[in-house]
Amino acid sequence: MNFPSSTSAANRYKLMGDDLYKRSEKINAELFTLTYGALVVQLVKDYEDYEEVNKQLDKMGYNIGVRLIEDFLARTGLARCRDFSEVGETMAKVAFRSFLSITPTLVHHPAQPPSQPQPAFSLIFDENPLTDFVELPEEAVEGGLVYAKILEGVIRGAMEMVQTSVEAKIVSDALRGDEKTELRVTLIRHLEEEMPPGDE
Amino acid sequence: MNFPSSTSAANRYKLMGDDLYKRSEKINAELFTLTYGALVVQLVKDYEDYEEVNKQLDKMGYNIGVRLIEDFLARTGLARCRDFSEVGETMAKVAFRSFLSITPTLVHHPAQPPSQPQPAFSLIFDENPLTDFVELPEEAVEGGLVYAKILEGVIRGAMEMVQTSVEAKIVSDALRGDEKTELRVTLIRHLEEEMPPGDE
C-alpha cells in the first residue's frame, strides 16, 4: 500500500485498516454474533462451570489467533513492529478494524518500573460484534463468565506467532456491570530477540 | 428499495441482495470460518458421536434462524412470498447473499404428484464460508458428520417464523466426497393458511 508521504503515522494505520477491511471477504455481523452466542451457550451447557468455560474460550481463541495472524501478515505485508506501542496501533486500527469492523480506543501504558516493568496498552470497546444484544444472566455474572474471553486467546495466540509473549486480559467488562469493556495487553517477553532473516 | 420498473424479477432479487449486503454490518469471513470450526470441534470433543453433533448443530441453527429472520424481514420489508419458488429466489439471492456473501445456484423442483407431492428447491454451493479450508478426517466422514448441518437448522427455524414448515437437508456434500454440495429445501406445509393482517 502506498500513502501520500504527508500522512501521519496514526492516520496510516487507520488507512491501512480501512483498506484491508474493504478488500477482505465479509459476512453479516449478526450471524457471527449469534454463532458465537451459540458456542458460548453450548460450552456453558457442557461444562456447567463458568471458570471452565472461560478456559475453553481462551483455548479456542488461541487456536484461532495462531491461524488468523498468517493471513493477516500475508495481506498486510507489515514488517515487525518497532516497539510495543506500535503493536497497539496495529492491533487496534488494522487488526480489529479489518477482522471485526471496529476500532477500539487505544490507550498506551508505557513501562514504569518498578511498579510496571513492561509496556502495555488497553483497548477500550464502545462496540463489539461478539457482545451485541448480549445480556448475561445473574448466575453467569456471579459464576465469573467472561463472555468475550475468546479475544484474550486470539491475541495471545496471534502474538506468539510473531515471537511475542503477551498477557491479554479483559480487566473490565460492560456485560458484568462495569462502565466500559477494557482489554489490557501487557508484554511478557520477546521469544526471540534476533530480527527475522530477510525482509529488510 | 426502488428499482427501475424495467428490472426483471430475477434481477430484482439480486439487486435487493446486493443492496442489503452493502448496508449490513459485516465482519471478516475467515474469522467466522474459524469460529464455526471451533464450535464443531468442540461439539465433536464433547459428544464423541457424530450423529449427536449433527443434532446439536441443527438445533443451534434453528435457534439462530428464528432470530435472524426478524432482522431480515425488518431490513428488507419483504411481503409474504407468493409461492415456494419465490421463497427459493429470496433465500438464494437475498438471504444467502446478505448474510454469507454468497449466492448459491438455485434449482427449482416444482411439485410432481404423486412422487413428489410438494414443491422444493435446491441450493448448490460453489463456495461457502462455513466450509472454507475445511477437510474432514476420514473418521468424521465415516461417522456421518455433516459439517455445515447448522444451515439446515437455520433455514428450518427461519421459515417456521414465517408460518412455513420445511425440510432442509444437505443431500450431497463436497466435504464428504460428493461432487458438489446441495441443500434441498422441501415444503412440508403452511402452518397458517390465512394471510397476515395489514401490510397490503
Coordinates of C-alpha atoms in Angstrom, one line a residue:
Chain A
M1 CA 0.0 0.0 0.0
N2 CA 1.2 3.5 -0.7
F3 CA 0.0 6.5 1.1
P4 CA 0.9 10.2 0.5
S5 CA 4.1 10.9 2.4
S6 CA 2.4 13.7 4.3
T7 CA 0.1 11.1 6.0
S8 CA 0.7 11.0 9.8
A9 CA 1.7 7.7 11.4
A10 CA -1.5 7.3 13.3
N11 CA -3.5 8.0 10.1
R12 CA -1.5 5.5 8.2
Y13 CA -2.7 2.7 10.5
K14 CA -6.3 3.9 10.0
L15 CA -6.0 3.9 6.2
M16 CA -4.3 0.5 6.2
G17 CA -7.2 -0.9 8.3
D18 CA -9.8 0.7 6.1
D19 CA -8.1 -0.7 3.0
L20 CA -7.7 -4.2 4.4
Y21 CA -11.3 -4.2 5.5
K22 CA -12.5 -3.2 2.1
R23 CA -10.5 -5.9 0.4
S24 CA -11.5 -8.8 2.7
E25 CA -14.2 -11.3 2.3
K26 CA -17.0 -10.5 4.7
I27 CA -20.1 -11.9 6.2
N28 CA -23.0 -10.4 8.2
A29 CA -22.0 -9.4 11.7
E30 CA -25.3 -10.5 13.3
L31 CA -24.8 -14.0 12.0
F32 CA -21.4 -14.0 13.6
T33 CA -22.8 -12.6 16.9
L34 CA -25.4 -15.4 17.0
T35 CA -23.0 -18.1 16.1
Y36 CA -20.6 -17.0 18.8
G37 CA -23.5 -16.9 21.2
A38 CA -24.4 -20.5 20.3
L39 CA -20.9 -21.5 21.0
V40 CA -20.8 -19.9 24.5
V41 CA -24.2 -21.4 25.4
Q42 CA -23.0 -24.8 24.3
L43 CA -19.9 -24.5 26.5
V44 CA -22.0 -23.4 29.5
K45 CA -24.3 -26.4 29.0
D46 CA -21.4 -28.9 28.6
Y47 CA -19.2 -27.7 31.4
E48 CA -21.7 -26.3 33.9
D49 CA -18.7 -24.4 35.3
Y50 CA -18.1 -20.8 34.2
E51 CA -14.4 -20.9 35.0
E52 CA -14.0 -23.9 32.8
V53 CA -16.0 -22.2 30.0
N54 CA -13.6 -19.2 30.3
K55 CA -10.6 -21.6 29.9
Q56 CA -12.2 -23.3 26.8
L57 CA -13.0 -19.9 25.2
D58 CA -9.4 -18.8 25.8
K59 CA -8.0 -22.0 24.3
M60 CA -10.2 -21.8 21.2
G61 CA -9.2 -18.2 20.8
Y62 CA -5.6 -19.2 21.0
N63 CA -6.0 -21.7 18.1
I64 CA -7.9 -19.1 16.1
G65 CA -5.3 -16.4 16.7
V66 CA -2.5 -18.7 15.5
R67 CA -4.3 -19.2 12.2
L68 CA -5.6 -15.7 11.7
I69 CA -2.2 -14.0 12.0
E70 CA -0.8 -15.8 9.0
D71 CA -3.5 -14.4 6.8
F72 CA -3.1 -11.0 8.4
L73 CA 0.6 -10.8 7.8
A74 CA 0.3 -12.1 4.2
R75 CA -2.4 -9.5 3.5
T76 CA -0.8 -6.5 5.2
G77 CA 2.9 -7.3 4.3
L78 CA 3.6 -5.5 7.6
A79 CA 7.2 -5.5 8.9
R80 CA 8.0 -6.3 12.5
C81 CA 6.7 -3.5 14.9
R82 CA 9.5 -1.3 16.3
D83 CA 8.0 -1.3 19.8
F84 CA 5.1 -2.3 21.8
S85 CA 3.1 0.9 21.2
E86 CA 3.3 0.2 17.5
V87 CA 1.8 -3.3 18.3
G88 CA -1.1 -1.5 19.9
E89 CA -1.6 0.8 16.9
T90 CA -1.6 -2.1 14.6
M91 CA -3.9 -4.2 16.7
A92 CA -6.5 -1.5 17.3
K93 CA -6.5 0.2 13.9
V94 CA -5.6 -2.5 11.5
A95 CA -6.4 -5.9 13.0
F96 CA -9.6 -5.1 14.9
R97 CA -10.7 -2.9 12.1
S98 CA -10.2 -5.5 9.4
F99 CA -11.5 -8.5 11.3
L100 CA -14.3 -7.2 13.4
S101 CA -15.0 -3.9 11.7
I102 CA -14.5 -2.0 14.9
T103 CA -11.7 0.3 16.1
P104 CA -11.4 0.1 19.8
T105 CA -9.9 3.2 21.6
L106 CA -6.2 2.7 22.3
V107 CA -4.6 3.8 25.5
H108 CA -0.8 3.3 25.8
H109 CA 0.7 2.4 29.2
P110 CA 4.5 2.8 28.8
A111 CA 6.6 0.8 31.1
Q112 CA 7.2 2.4 34.5
P113 CA 9.5 0.3 36.6
P114 CA 9.3 -1.0 39.2
S115 CA 5.5 -1.0 39.5
Q116 CA 5.0 -1.8 35.9
P117 CA 8.2 -3.2 34.4
Q118 CA 6.8 -3.9 31.0
P119 CA 4.9 -1.8 28.5
A120 CA 1.2 -2.4 28.0
F121 CA -1.8 -0.9 26.2
S122 CA -5.5 -1.0 26.6
L123 CA -8.2 -1.5 24.0
I124 CA -11.5 0.1 25.1
F125 CA -14.6 -1.2 23.4
D126 CA -17.6 1.0 22.7
E127 CA -19.0 -1.6 20.4
N128 CA -18.1 -5.2 19.8
P129 CA -19.9 -7.6 17.5
L130 CA -19.2 -10.5 19.9
T131 CA -21.4 -9.0 22.6
D132 CA -24.1 -7.2 20.6
F133 CA -27.5 -7.7 22.2
V134 CA -26.0 -9.9 24.8
E135 CA -27.2 -9.8 28.4
L136 CA -25.7 -12.2 30.9
P137 CA -28.0 -13.9 33.4
E138 CA -27.2 -13.1 37.0
E139 CA -25.9 -16.6 37.5
A140 CA -23.3 -16.3 34.8
V141 CA -22.1 -12.9 36.2
E142 CA -21.8 -14.4 39.7
G143 CA -20.1 -17.5 38.2
G144 CA -17.4 -15.4 36.7
L145 CA -18.2 -15.9 33.0
V146 CA -16.1 -13.6 30.8
Y147 CA -18.2 -13.7 27.6
A148 CA -15.7 -12.3 25.2
K149 CA -12.8 -14.3 26.7
I150 CA -12.1 -15.7 23.3
L151 CA -10.5 -12.4 22.4
E152 CA -7.8 -12.8 25.0
G153 CA -6.8 -16.1 23.5
V154 CA -6.9 -14.8 19.9
I155 CA -4.5 -12.0 20.9
R156 CA -2.2 -14.3 22.8
G157 CA -2.1 -16.9 20.0
A158 CA -1.5 -14.3 17.3
M159 CA 1.3 -12.5 19.2
E160 CA 3.0 -15.7 19.9
M161 CA 3.3 -16.4 16.2
V162 CA 5.3 -13.1 15.9
Q163 CA 7.6 -14.2 18.7
T164 CA 6.0 -12.0 21.4
S165 CA 4.6 -13.4 24.6
V166 CA 1.8 -11.2 26.0
E167 CA -0.8 -11.3 28.6
A168 CA -4.2 -10.3 27.3
K169 CA -6.9 -9.8 29.9
I170 CA -10.4 -8.2 30.0
V171 CA -9.9 -6.1 33.0
S172 CA -13.3 -4.5 33.0
D173 CA -16.4 -5.8 31.3
A174 CA -19.6 -3.9 30.5
L175 CA -21.5 -7.2 30.4
R176 CA -20.6 -7.7 34.0
G177 CA -21.7 -4.2 35.1
D178 CA -18.5 -2.3 34.6
E179 CA -18.8 1.1 32.9
K180 CA -16.8 0.0 29.9
T181 CA -15.1 -3.0 28.4
E182 CA -11.3 -2.8 28.6
L183 CA -8.9 -5.4 27.3
R184 CA -5.4 -4.9 28.6
V185 CA -2.4 -6.3 26.7
T186 CA 0.9 -6.5 28.5
L187 CA 4.2 -7.5 27.1
I188 CA 5.8 -10.5 28.9
R189 CA 8.8 -11.0 26.7
H190 CA 10.1 -11.3 23.2
L191 CA 10.5 -15.0 22.5
E192 CA 13.4 -14.5 20.1
E193 CA 15.4 -11.3 20.2
E194 CA 17.0 -11.6 16.8
M195 CA 15.4 -10.0 13.9
P196 CA 13.9 -12.5 11.5
P197 CA 16.2 -13.0 8.4
G198 CA 15.4 -11.3 5.1
D199 CA 12.6 -8.9 4.5
E200 CA 14.8 -5.9 5.1
Chain B
M1 CA -36.0 0.0 -2.2
N2 CA -37.0 1.2 -5.6
F3 CA -35.7 -0.4 -8.8
P4 CA -36.4 0.8 -12.4
S5 CA -39.7 -0.8 -13.5
S6 CA -37.9 -2.5 -16.4
T7 CA -35.9 -4.6 -13.9
S8 CA -36.7 -8.3 -14.4
A9 CA -38.0 -10.2 -11.4
A10 CA -34.8 -12.4 -11.1
N11 CA -32.6 -9.3 -11.3
R12 CA -34.7 -7.6 -8.6
Y13 CA -33.8 -10.3 -6.1
K14 CA -30.1 -9.9 -7.0
L15 CA -30.2 -6.1 -6.6
M16 CA -32.0 -6.4 -3.3
G17 CA -29.4 -8.9 -2.0
D18 CA -26.6 -6.6 -3.1
D19 CA -28.2 -3.6 -1.5
L20 CA -28.8 -5.4 1.7
Y21 CA -25.3 -6.8 1.8
K22 CA -23.9 -3.3 1.3
R23 CA -26.0 -1.8 4.1
S24 CA -25.3 -4.5 6.7
E25 CA -22.7 -4.6 9.4
K26 CA -20.0 -7.0 8.4
I27 CA -17.1 -8.9 9.8
N28 CA -14.2 -10.8 8.2
A29 CA -15.3 -14.1 6.7
E30 CA -12.2 -16.0 7.8
L31 CA -12.8 -15.2 11.4
F32 CA -16.3 -16.6 11.0
T33 CA -15.0 -19.7 9.4
L34 CA -12.5 -20.3 12.2
T35 CA -15.1 -19.6 14.9
Y36 CA -17.6 -22.0 13.3
G37 CA -14.8 -24.6 13.1
A38 CA -14.0 -24.2 16.8
L39 CA -17.7 -24.8 17.5
V40 CA -17.8 -28.0 15.5
V41 CA -14.5 -29.3 17.0
Q42 CA -15.9 -28.5 20.5
L43 CA -19.1 -30.5 19.8
V44 CA -17.1 -33.4 18.4
K45 CA -15.0 -33.5 21.5
D46 CA -17.9 -33.2 23.9
Y47 CA -20.3 -35.7 22.3
E48 CA -17.9 -38.2 20.7
D49 CA -20.7 -39.1 18.5
Y50 CA -21.1 -37.6 15.0
E51 CA -24.8 -38.2 14.8
E52 CA -25.2 -36.3 18.1
V53 CA -23.1 -33.5 16.8
N54 CA -25.3 -33.2 13.7
K55 CA -28.3 -33.0 16.0
Q56 CA -26.7 -30.2 18.1
L57 CA -25.7 -28.2 15.0
D58 CA -29.2 -28.5 13.7
K59 CA -30.7 -27.3 17.0
M60 CA -28.3 -24.4 17.2
G61 CA -29.1 -23.5 13.7
Y62 CA -32.8 -23.5 14.4
N63 CA -32.3 -21.0 17.3
I64 CA -30.2 -18.8 15.1
G65 CA -32.7 -18.9 12.2
V66 CA -35.5 -17.9 14.5
R67 CA -33.6 -14.8 15.5
L68 CA -32.1 -13.9 12.1
I69 CA -35.4 -13.8 10.2
E70 CA -36.7 -11.0 12.3
D71 CA -33.8 -8.8 11.4
F72 CA -34.1 -9.9 7.8
L73 CA -37.8 -9.1 7.5
A74 CA -37.3 -5.7 9.1
R75 CA -34.4 -4.8 6.8
T76 CA -36.0 -6.0 3.6
G77 CA -39.6 -5.1 4.2
L78 CA -40.4 -8.1 2.1
A79 CA -44.0 -9.1 1.8
R80 CA -45.1 -12.8 2.0
C81 CA -43.8 -14.8 -0.9
R82 CA -46.5 -15.8 -3.4
D83 CA -45.2 -19.3 -3.9
F84 CA -42.4 -21.6 -2.9
S85 CA -40.3 -20.8 -5.9
E86 CA -40.3 -17.2 -4.8
V87 CA -39.1 -18.5 -1.4
G88 CA -36.2 -20.1 -3.2
E89 CA -35.3 -16.9 -5.1
T90 CA -35.4 -14.8 -1.9
M91 CA -33.3 -17.3 0.1
A92 CA -30.6 -17.8 -2.6
K93 CA -30.3 -14.2 -3.8
V94 CA -31.3 -12.1 -0.9
A95 CA -30.7 -14.1 2.3
F96 CA -27.6 -16.0 1.5
R97 CA -26.2 -13.0 -0.4
S98 CA -26.7 -10.6 2.5
F99 CA -25.7 -12.9 5.4
L100 CA -22.9 -15.1 4.0
S101 CA -22.0 -13.0 1.0
I102 CA -22.6 -15.9 -1.4
T103 CA -25.3 -16.7 -4.0
P104 CA -25.8 -20.4 -4.3
T105 CA -27.1 -21.7 -7.6
L106 CA -30.9 -22.2 -7.4
V107 CA -32.7 -25.1 -8.9
H108 CA -36.5 -25.3 -8.7
H109 CA -38.2 -28.6 -8.3
P110 CA -41.9 -28.0 -8.9
A111 CA -44.4 -30.4 -7.2
Q112 CA -45.0 -33.5 -9.3
P113 CA -47.5 -35.7 -7.5
P114 CA -47.6 -38.4 -6.6
S115 CA -43.8 -39.0 -6.5
Q116 CA -43.2 -35.5 -5.2
P117 CA -46.3 -34.1 -3.7
Q118 CA -44.8 -30.8 -2.5
P119 CA -42.6 -28.2 -4.3
A120 CA -38.9 -28.0 -3.4
F121 CA -35.8 -26.2 -4.5
S122 CA -32.1 -26.9 -4.3
L123 CA -29.3 -24.6 -3.4
I124 CA -26.0 -25.6 -4.9
F125 CA -22.9 -24.2 -3.2
D126 CA -19.7 -23.5 -5.2
E127 CA -18.4 -21.6 -2.2
N128 CA -19.4 -21.5 1.4
P129 CA -17.6 -19.5 4.2
L130 CA -18.7 -22.2 6.7
T131 CA -16.5 -24.8 5.0
D132 CA -13.6 -22.8 3.6
F133 CA -10.3 -24.6 4.1
V134 CA -12.1 -27.5 5.9
E135 CA -11.1 -31.1 5.3
L136 CA -12.8 -33.7 7.3
P137 CA -10.8 -36.6 8.8
E138 CA -11.8 -40.0 7.5
E139 CA -13.3 -40.9 10.8
A140 CA -15.7 -37.9 10.7
V141 CA -16.8 -38.8 7.2
E142 CA -17.4 -42.4 8.2
G143 CA -19.1 -41.3 11.4
G144 CA -21.6 -39.3 9.3
L145 CA -20.7 -35.8 10.3
V146 CA -22.5 -33.2 8.2
Y147 CA -20.2 -30.2 8.8
A148 CA -22.5 -27.5 7.6
K149 CA -25.6 -29.0 9.2
I150 CA -26.2 -25.8 11.0
L151 CA -27.6 -24.4 7.7
E152 CA -30.4 -26.9 7.7
G153 CA -31.5 -25.7 11.2
V154 CA -31.2 -22.0 10.3
I155 CA -33.5 -22.5 7.3
R156 CA -36.0 -24.6 9.2
G157 CA -36.1 -22.1 12.1
A158 CA -36.3 -19.0 9.9
M159 CA -39.1 -20.5 7.7
E160 CA -41.1 -21.6 10.7
M161 CA -41.2 -17.9 11.8
V162 CA -43.0 -17.1 8.5
Q163 CA -45.5 -19.8 9.1
T164 CA -43.9 -22.3 6.7
S165 CA -42.8 -25.7 7.8
V166 CA -40.0 -27.0 5.6
E167 CA -37.5 -29.9 5.5
A168 CA -34.0 -28.6 4.8
K169 CA -31.4 -31.2 4.0
I170 CA -27.9 -31.4 2.7
V171 CA -28.4 -34.2 0.2
S172 CA -24.8 -34.1 -1.2
D173 CA -21.7 -32.8 0.4
A174 CA -18.4 -31.9 -1.2
L175 CA -16.7 -32.4 2.2
R176 CA -17.8 -36.0 2.2
G177 CA -16.6 -36.7 -1.3
D178 CA -19.6 -35.7 -3.4
E179 CA -19.1 -33.7 -6.5
K180 CA -21.0 -30.7 -5.1
T181 CA -22.8 -29.5 -2.0
E182 CA -26.5 -29.4 -2.4
L183 CA -29.0 -28.3 0.2
R184 CA -32.6 -29.3 -0.7
V185 CA -35.5 -27.4 0.8
T186 CA -38.9 -29.1 0.6
L187 CA -42.2 -27.5 1.6
I188 CA -44.0 -29.6 4.3
R189 CA -47.0 -27.3 4.9
H190 CA -48.1 -23.8 5.6
L191 CA -48.7 -23.5 9.3
E192 CA -51.4 -20.9 8.9
E193 CA -53.2 -20.5 5.7
E194 CA -54.6 -17.1 6.4
M195 CA -52.8 -14.0 5.1
P196 CA -51.3 -12.0 7.9
P197 CA -53.3 -8.9 8.7
G198 CA -52.3 -5.5 7.4
D199 CA -49.3 -4.8 5.1
E200 CA -51.4 -4.9 2.0

